[in-house]
Short mmCIF file of C-alpha atoms in Angstrom, two decimals:
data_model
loop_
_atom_site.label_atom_id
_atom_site.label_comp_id
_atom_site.label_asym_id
_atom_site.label_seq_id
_atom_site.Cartn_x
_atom_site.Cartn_y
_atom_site.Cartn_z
CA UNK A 1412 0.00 0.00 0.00
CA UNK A 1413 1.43 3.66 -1.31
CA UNK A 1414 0.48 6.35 1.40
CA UNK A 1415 0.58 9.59 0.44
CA UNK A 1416 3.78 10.68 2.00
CA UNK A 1417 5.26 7.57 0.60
CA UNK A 1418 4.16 9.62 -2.74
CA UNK A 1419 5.50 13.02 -1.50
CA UNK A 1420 8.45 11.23 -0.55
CA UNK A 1421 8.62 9.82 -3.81
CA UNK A 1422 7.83 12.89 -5.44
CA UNK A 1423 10.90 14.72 -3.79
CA UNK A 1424 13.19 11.88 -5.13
CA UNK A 1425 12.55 12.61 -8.44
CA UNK A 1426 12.99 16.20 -8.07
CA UNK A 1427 16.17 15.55 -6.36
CA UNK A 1428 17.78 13.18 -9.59
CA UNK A 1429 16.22 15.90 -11.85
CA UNK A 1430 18.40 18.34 -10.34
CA UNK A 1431 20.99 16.14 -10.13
CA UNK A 1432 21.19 15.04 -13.28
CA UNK A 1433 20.66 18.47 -14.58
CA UNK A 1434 23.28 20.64 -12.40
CA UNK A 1435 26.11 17.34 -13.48
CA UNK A 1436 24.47 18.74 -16.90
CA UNK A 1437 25.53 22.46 -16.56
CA UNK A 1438 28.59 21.87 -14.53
CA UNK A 1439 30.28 19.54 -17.17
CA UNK A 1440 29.69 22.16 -20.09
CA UNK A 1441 30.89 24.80 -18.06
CA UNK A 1442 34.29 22.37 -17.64
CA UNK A 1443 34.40 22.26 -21.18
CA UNK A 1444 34.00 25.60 -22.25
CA UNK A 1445 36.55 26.90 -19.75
CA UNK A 1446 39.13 24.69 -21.30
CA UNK A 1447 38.12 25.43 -25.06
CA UNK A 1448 38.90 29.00 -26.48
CA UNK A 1449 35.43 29.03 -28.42
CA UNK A 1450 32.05 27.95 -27.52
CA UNK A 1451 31.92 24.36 -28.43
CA UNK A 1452 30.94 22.02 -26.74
CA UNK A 1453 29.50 18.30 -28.22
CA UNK A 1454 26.59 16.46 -26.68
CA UNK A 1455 29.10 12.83 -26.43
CA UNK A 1456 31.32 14.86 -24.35
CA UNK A 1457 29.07 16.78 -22.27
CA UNK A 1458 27.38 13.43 -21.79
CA UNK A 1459 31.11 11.35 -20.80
CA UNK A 1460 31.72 14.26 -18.23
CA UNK A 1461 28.35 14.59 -16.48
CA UNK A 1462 27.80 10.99 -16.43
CA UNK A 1463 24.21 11.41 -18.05
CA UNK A 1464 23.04 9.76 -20.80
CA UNK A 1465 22.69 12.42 -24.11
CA UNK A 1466 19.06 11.82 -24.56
CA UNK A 1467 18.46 13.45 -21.02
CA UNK A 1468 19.74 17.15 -22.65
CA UNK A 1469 16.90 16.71 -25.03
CA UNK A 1470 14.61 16.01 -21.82
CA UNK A 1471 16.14 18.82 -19.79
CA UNK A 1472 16.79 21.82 -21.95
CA UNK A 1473 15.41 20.59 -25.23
CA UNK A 1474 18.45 20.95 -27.04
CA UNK A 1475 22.17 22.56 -27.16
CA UNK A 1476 20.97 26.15 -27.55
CA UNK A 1477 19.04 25.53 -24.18
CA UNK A 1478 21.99 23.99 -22.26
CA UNK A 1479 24.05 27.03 -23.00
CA UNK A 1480 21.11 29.55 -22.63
CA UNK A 1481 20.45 27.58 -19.31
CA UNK A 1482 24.09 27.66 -18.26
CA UNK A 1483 24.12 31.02 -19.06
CA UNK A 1484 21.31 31.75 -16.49
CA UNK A 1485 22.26 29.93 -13.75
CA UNK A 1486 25.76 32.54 -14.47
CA UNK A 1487 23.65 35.29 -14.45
CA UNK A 1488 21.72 34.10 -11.38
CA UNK A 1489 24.99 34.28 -9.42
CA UNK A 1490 26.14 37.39 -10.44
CA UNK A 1491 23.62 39.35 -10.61
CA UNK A 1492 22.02 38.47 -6.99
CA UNK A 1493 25.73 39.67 -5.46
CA UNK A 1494 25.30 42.90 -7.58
CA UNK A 1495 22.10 43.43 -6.21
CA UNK A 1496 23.03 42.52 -2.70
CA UNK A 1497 26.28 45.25 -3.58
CA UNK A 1498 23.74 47.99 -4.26
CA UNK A 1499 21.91 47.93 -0.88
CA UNK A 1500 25.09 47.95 1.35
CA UNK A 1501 25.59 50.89 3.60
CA UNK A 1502 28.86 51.72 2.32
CA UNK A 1503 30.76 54.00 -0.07
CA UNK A 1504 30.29 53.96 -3.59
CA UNK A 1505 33.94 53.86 -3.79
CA UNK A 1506 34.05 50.96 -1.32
CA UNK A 1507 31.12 49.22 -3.70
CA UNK A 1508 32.86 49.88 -6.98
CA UNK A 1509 35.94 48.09 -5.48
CA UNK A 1510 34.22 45.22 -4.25
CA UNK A 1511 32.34 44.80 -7.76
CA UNK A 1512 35.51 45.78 -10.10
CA UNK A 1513 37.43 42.59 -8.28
CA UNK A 1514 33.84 40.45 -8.39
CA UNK A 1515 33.72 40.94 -12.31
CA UNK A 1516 37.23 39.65 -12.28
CA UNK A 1517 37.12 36.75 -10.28
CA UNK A 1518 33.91 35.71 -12.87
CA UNK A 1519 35.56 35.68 -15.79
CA UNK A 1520 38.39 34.15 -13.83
CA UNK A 1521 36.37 31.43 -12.32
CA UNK A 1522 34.21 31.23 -16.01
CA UNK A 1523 36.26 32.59 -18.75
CA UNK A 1524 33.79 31.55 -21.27
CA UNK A 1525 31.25 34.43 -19.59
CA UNK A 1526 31.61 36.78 -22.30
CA UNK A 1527 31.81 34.77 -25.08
CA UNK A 1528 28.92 32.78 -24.15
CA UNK A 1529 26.78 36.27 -24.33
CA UNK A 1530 28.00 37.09 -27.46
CA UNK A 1531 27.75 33.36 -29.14
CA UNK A 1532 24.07 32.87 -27.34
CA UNK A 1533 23.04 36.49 -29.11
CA UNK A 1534 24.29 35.47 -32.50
CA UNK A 1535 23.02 32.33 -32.53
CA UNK A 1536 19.61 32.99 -31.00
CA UNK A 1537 18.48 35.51 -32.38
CA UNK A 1538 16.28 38.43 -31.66
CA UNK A 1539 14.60 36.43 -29.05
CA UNK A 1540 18.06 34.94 -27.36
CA UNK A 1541 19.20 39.03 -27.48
CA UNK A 1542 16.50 40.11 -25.30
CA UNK A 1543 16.93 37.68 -22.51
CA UNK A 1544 20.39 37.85 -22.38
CA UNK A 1545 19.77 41.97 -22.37
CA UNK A 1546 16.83 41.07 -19.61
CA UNK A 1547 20.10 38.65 -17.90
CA UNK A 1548 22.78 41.00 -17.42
CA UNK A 1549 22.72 43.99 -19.33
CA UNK A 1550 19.97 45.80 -17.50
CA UNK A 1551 20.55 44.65 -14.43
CA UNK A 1552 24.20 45.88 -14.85
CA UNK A 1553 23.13 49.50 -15.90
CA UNK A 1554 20.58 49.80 -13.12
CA UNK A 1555 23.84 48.77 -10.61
CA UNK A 1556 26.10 50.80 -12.33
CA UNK A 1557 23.75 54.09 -12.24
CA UNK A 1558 23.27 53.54 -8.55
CA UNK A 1559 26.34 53.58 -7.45
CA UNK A 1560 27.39 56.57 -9.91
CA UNK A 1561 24.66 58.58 -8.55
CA UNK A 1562 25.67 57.23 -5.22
CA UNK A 1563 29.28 58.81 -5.83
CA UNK A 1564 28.18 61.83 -7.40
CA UNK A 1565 26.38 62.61 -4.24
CA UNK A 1566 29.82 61.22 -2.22
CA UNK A 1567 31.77 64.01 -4.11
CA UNK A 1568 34.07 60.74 -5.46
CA UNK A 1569 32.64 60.42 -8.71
CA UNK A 1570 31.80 62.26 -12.04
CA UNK A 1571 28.35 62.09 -13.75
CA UNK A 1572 29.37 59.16 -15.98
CA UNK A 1573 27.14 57.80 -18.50
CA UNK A 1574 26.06 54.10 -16.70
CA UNK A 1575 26.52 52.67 -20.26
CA UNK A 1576 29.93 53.65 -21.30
CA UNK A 1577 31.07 52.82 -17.74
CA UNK A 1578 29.88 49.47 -18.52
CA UNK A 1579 31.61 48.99 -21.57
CA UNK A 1580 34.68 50.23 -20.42
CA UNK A 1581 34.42 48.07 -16.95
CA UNK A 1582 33.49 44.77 -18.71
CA UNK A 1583 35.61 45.26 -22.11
CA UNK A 1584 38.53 45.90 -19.47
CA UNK A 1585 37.48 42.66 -16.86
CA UNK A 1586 37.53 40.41 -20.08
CA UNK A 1587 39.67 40.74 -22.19
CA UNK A 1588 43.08 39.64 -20.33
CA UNK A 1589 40.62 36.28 -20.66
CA UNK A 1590 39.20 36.34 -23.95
CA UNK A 1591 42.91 36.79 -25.38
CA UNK A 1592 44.60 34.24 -23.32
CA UNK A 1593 46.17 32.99 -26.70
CA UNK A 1594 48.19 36.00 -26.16
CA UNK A 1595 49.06 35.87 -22.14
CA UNK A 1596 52.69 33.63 -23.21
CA UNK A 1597 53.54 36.40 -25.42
CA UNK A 1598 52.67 39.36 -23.46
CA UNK A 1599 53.42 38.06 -19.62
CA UNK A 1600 55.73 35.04 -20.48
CA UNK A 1601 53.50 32.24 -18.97
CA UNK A 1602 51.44 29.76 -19.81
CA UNK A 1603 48.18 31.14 -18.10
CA UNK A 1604 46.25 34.06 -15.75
CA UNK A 1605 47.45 32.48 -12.41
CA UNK A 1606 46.06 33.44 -9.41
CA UNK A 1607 48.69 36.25 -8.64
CA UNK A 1608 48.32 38.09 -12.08
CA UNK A 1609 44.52 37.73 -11.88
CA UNK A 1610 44.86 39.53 -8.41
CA UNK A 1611 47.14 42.52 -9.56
CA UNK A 1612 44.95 43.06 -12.89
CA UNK A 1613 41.97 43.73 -10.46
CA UNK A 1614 44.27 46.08 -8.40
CA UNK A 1615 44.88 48.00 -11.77
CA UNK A 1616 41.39 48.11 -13.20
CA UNK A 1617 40.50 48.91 -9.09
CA UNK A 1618 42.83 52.14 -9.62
CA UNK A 1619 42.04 52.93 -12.90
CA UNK A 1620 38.14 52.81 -12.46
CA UNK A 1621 38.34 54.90 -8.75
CA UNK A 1622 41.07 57.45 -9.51
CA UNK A 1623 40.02 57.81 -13.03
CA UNK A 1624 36.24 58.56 -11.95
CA UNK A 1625 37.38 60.91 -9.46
CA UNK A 1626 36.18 64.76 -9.79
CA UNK A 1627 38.88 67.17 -10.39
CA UNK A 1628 39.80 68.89 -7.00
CA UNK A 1629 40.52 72.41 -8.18
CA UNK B 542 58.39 47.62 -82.50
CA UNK B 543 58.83 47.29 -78.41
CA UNK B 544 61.35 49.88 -76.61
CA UNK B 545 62.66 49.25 -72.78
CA UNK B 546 60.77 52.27 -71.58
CA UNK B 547 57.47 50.71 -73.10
CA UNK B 548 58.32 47.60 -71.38
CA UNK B 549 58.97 49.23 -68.18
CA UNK B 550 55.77 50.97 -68.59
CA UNK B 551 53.85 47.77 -69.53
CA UNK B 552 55.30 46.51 -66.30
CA UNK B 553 54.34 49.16 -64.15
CA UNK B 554 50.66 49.56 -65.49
CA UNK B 555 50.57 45.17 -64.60
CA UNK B 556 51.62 46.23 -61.14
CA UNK B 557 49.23 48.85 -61.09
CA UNK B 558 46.13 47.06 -62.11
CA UNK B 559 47.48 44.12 -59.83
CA UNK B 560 47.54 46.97 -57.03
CA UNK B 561 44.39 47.83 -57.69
CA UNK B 562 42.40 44.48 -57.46
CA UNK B 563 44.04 43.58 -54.64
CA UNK B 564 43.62 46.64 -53.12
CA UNK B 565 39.46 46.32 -53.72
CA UNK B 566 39.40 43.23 -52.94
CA UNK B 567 40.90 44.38 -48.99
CA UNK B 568 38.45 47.11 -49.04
CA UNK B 569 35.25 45.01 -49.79
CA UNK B 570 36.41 42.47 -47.71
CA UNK B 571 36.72 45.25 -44.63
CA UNK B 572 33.24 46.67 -45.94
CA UNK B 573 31.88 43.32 -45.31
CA UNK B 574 33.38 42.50 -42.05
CA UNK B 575 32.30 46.13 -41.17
CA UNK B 576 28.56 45.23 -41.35
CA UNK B 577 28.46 41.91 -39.85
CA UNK B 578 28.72 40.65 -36.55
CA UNK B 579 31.00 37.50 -36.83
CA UNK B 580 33.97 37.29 -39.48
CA UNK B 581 31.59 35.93 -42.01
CA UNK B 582 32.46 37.09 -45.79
CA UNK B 583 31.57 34.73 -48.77
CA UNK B 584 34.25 34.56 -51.73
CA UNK B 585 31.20 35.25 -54.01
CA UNK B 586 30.00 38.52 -52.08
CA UNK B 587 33.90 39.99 -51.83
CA UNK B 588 33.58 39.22 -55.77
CA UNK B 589 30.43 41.13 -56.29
CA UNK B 590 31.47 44.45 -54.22
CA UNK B 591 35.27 44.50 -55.21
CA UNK B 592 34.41 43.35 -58.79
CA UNK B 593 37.42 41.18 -58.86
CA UNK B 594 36.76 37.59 -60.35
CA UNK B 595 36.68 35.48 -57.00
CA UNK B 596 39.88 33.61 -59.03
CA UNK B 597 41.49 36.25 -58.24
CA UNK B 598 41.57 35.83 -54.71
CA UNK B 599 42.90 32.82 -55.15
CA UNK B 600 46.07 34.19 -57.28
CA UNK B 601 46.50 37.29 -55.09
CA UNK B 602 46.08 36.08 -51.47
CA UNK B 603 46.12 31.98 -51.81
CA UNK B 604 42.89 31.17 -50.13
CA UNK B 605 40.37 33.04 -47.92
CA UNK B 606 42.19 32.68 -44.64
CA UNK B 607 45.57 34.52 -47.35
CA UNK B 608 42.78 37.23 -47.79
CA UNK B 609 42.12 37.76 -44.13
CA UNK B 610 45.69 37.89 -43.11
CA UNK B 611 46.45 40.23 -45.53
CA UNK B 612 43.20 42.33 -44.62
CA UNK B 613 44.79 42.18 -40.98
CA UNK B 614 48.47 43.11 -42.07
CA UNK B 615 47.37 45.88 -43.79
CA UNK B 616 45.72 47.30 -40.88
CA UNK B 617 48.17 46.42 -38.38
CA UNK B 618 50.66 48.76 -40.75
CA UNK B 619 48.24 51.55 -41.08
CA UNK B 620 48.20 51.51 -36.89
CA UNK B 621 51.73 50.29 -35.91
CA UNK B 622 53.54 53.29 -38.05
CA UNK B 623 51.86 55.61 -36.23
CA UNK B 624 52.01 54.00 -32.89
CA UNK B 625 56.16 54.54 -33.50
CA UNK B 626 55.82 57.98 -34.74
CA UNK B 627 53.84 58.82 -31.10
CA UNK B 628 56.43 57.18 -29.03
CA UNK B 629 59.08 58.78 -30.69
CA UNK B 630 57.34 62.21 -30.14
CA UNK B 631 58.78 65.02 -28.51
CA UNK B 632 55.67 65.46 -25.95
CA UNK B 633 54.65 64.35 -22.56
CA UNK B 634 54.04 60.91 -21.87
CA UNK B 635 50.02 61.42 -20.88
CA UNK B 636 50.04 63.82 -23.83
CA UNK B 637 51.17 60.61 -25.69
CA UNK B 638 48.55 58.29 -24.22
CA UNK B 639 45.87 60.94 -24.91
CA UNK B 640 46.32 60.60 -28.86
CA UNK B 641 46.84 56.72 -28.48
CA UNK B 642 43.77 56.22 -26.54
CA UNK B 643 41.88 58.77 -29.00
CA UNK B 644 43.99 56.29 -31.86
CA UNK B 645 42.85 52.79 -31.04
CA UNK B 646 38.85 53.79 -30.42
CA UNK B 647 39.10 55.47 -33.56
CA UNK B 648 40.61 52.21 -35.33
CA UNK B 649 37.80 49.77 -33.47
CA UNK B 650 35.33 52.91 -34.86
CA UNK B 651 36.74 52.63 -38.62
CA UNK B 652 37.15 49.00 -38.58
CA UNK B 653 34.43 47.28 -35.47
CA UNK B 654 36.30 43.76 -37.05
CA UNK B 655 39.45 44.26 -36.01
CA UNK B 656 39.90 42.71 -32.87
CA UNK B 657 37.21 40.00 -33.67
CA UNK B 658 39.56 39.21 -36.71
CA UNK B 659 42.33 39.17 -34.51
CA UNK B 660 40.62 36.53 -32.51
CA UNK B 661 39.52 34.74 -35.43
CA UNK B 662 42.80 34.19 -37.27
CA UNK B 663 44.71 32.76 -34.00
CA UNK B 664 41.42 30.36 -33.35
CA UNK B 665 41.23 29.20 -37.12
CA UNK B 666 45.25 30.08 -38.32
CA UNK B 667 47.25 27.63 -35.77
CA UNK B 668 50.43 28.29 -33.89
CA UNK B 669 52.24 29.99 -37.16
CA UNK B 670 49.07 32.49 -37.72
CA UNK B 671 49.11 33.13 -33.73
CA UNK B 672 52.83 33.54 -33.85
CA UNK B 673 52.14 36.78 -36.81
CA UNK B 674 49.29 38.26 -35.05
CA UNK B 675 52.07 38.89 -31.74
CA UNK B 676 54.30 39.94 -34.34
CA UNK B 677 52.21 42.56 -35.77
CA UNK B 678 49.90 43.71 -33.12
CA UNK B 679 50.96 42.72 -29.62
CA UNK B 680 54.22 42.86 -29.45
CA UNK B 681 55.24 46.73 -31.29
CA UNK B 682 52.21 47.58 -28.64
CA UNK B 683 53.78 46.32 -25.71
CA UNK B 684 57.45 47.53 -26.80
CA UNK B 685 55.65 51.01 -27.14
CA UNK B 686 53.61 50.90 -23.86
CA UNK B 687 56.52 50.10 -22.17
CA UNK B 688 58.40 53.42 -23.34
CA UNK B 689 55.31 55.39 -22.72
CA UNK B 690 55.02 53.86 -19.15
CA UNK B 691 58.82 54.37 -18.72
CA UNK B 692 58.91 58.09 -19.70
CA UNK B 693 55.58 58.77 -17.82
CA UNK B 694 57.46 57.37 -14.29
CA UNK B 695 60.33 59.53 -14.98
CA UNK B 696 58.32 62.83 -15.53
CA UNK B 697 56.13 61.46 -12.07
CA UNK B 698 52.69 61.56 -14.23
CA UNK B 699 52.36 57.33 -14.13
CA UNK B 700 52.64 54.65 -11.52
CA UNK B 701 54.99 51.82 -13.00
CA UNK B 702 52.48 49.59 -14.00
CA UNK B 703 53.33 46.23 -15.84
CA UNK B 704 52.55 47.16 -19.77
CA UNK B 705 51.26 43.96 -20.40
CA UNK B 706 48.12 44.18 -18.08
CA UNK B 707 47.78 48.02 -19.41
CA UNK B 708 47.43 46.42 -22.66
CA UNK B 709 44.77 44.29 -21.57
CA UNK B 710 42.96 47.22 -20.12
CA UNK B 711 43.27 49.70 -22.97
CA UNK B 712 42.42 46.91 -25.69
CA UNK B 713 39.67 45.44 -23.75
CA UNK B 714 37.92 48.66 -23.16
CA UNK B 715 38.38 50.52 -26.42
CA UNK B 716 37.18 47.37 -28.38
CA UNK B 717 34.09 46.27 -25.87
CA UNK B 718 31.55 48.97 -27.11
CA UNK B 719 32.17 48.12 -30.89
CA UNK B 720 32.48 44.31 -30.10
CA UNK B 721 29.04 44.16 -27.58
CA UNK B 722 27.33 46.56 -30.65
CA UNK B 723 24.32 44.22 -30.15
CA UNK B 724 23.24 45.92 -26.81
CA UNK B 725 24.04 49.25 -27.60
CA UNK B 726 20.53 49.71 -28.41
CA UNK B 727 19.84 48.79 -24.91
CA UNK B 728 22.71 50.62 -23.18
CA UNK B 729 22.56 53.88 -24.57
CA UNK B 730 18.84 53.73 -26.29
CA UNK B 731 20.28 54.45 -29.76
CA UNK B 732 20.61 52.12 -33.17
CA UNK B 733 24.74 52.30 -33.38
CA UNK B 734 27.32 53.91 -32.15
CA UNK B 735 27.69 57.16 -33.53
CA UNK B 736 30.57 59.61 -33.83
CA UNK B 737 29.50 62.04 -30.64
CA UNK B 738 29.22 58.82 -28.58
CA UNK B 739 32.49 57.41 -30.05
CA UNK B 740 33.75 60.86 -28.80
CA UNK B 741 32.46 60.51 -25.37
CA UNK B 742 33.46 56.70 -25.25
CA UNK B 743 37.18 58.11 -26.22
CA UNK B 744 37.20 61.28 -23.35
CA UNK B 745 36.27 58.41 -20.74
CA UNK B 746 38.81 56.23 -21.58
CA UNK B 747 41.44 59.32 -21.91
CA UNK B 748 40.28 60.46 -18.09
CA UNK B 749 40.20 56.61 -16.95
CA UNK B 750 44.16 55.75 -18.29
CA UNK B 751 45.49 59.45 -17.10
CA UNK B 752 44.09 59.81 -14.27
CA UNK B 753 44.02 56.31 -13.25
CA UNK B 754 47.51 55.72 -13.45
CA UNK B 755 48.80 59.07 -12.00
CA UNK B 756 50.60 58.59 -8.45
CA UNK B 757 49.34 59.33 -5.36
CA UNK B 758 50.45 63.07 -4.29
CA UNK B 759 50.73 62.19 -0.57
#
């Protein structure tokens, strides 16, 4: 005889394989796109890695485009809750630009295929794919980034920047020491960002995006 | 009856015509790249814009991948010569960063491919395509951020930061508003970037780099 929390219970199981299954999913294309230098990424290998057969990514996420786009989200997810949570702390806007300008670093650190996964998934996609990746990070980017602007305008720290040419310069900056890792032998003489270079390129941008912001004092 | 100086001048109208096809095929090639979003640029559509037989191509630059590498040496000469002529300026060292910053949006703003071609011949070219793009781009950048860097730490204008990471900076930001030109129309509520914004993107930058890297007076 099935009781009904013998079905809940049940019930719960499932859930819990689904998200198993589908997080061993995510995780193993985000291994694979870290290592490659473009966004590719087969189903036989995501499938090896996570353990799962192929046939579940058509269950999950219907096919490639919504692995990515769903890997993509879970990114955004991440990132943009600790932007948000960056916004509504009672400190300085200098203090919150600092904190964020070494956050975007350590995520393209941590997920160097960040970037390039935006610009492959608006490409590919479509108009469609454009808007929710604008809905994803974009906006909720520009809303941070004229908060805290405002925020330092009001501090005396900051100029009246335009939000959106901040954020190009911010993210184009954060990136690209990532996106061009072909070049890192050639311009730093080692193999890869290492943990110490990645630190002292946040110290620069840190610098760079504080003191250059800064009003003039006379 | 055939003189020297008519086959001298024979010789130099076959060079000129030569000059001239392959120089229209380079410019419809950089039209095309100019308008897309990915380095996408059929043989038959160069053909059709430069009208230059498409077996041309094939005689002047080998193969497509010839074409491209030849699209990108062109413009790395156009930017490198003047990069040396700035260093080798008799002016300030932020004076000399002002023009270069102004220099390299300008070059993303004439030609939105460049960087995304830079990318795309290392990813599809190999080691020996990888090893020309340092040859032409990075390296005569770094050697010339270095002196820049150098002189601006002996007049006390710059910090002595490691040219290597500037590079990233500067690069990164300069190319992310022309690279990202899908969300533009989400950023800054506009269809493309235009010249005034171009201008603004450039001033930003200019007061980012100078005053970013000056030294701390106290």
């Amino acid at each position: 005889m099935t009781t009904a929390s013998e079905i809940a219970r049940e019930g719960t199981l499932r859930a819990a394989r689904r998200e198993t299954a589908r997080t061993a999913l995510l995780n193993a294309t985000a291994g694979i796109l870290s290592e490659a230098t473009q966004i590719e990424a087969s189903l036989s290998e995501i499938s090896r890695r996570s353990g799962v057969n192929s046939a579940m990514i058509k269950y999950y996420f219907g096919d490639k485009q919504g692995l990515l786009m769903a890997l993509l989200e879970r990114e955004a997810e991440r990132e943009m809750s600790g932007l948000d949570a960056l916004v509504a702390m009672d400190v300085s806007a200098e203090r919150k630009m600092t904190i964020h300008v070494e956050g975007i670093v350590n995520a393209y650190y941590r997920s160097p295929y960040l970037n390039r996964l935006v610009h492959y998934m608006v490409e590919a996609g479509g108009p469609e794919a454009s808007a929710r990746v604008s809905d994803m990070f974009i906006t909720p980017m520009m809303a941070a980034y004229r908060q805290i602007v405002a925020q330092g305008v009001r501090e005396g720290t900051m100029v009246d920047v335009d939000p959106a040419l901040l954020y190009y310069a911010l993210v184009g900056a954060a990136d690209h020491i990532f996106f061009a890792a072909y070049s890192v032998p050639t311009t730093l003489g080692v193999a890869k960002v290492d943990v110490g270079i990645k630190q002292a390129y946040a110290t620069l941008l840190r610098d760079l995006f504080l003191r250059g912001l800064r009003p003039d004092k006379d």
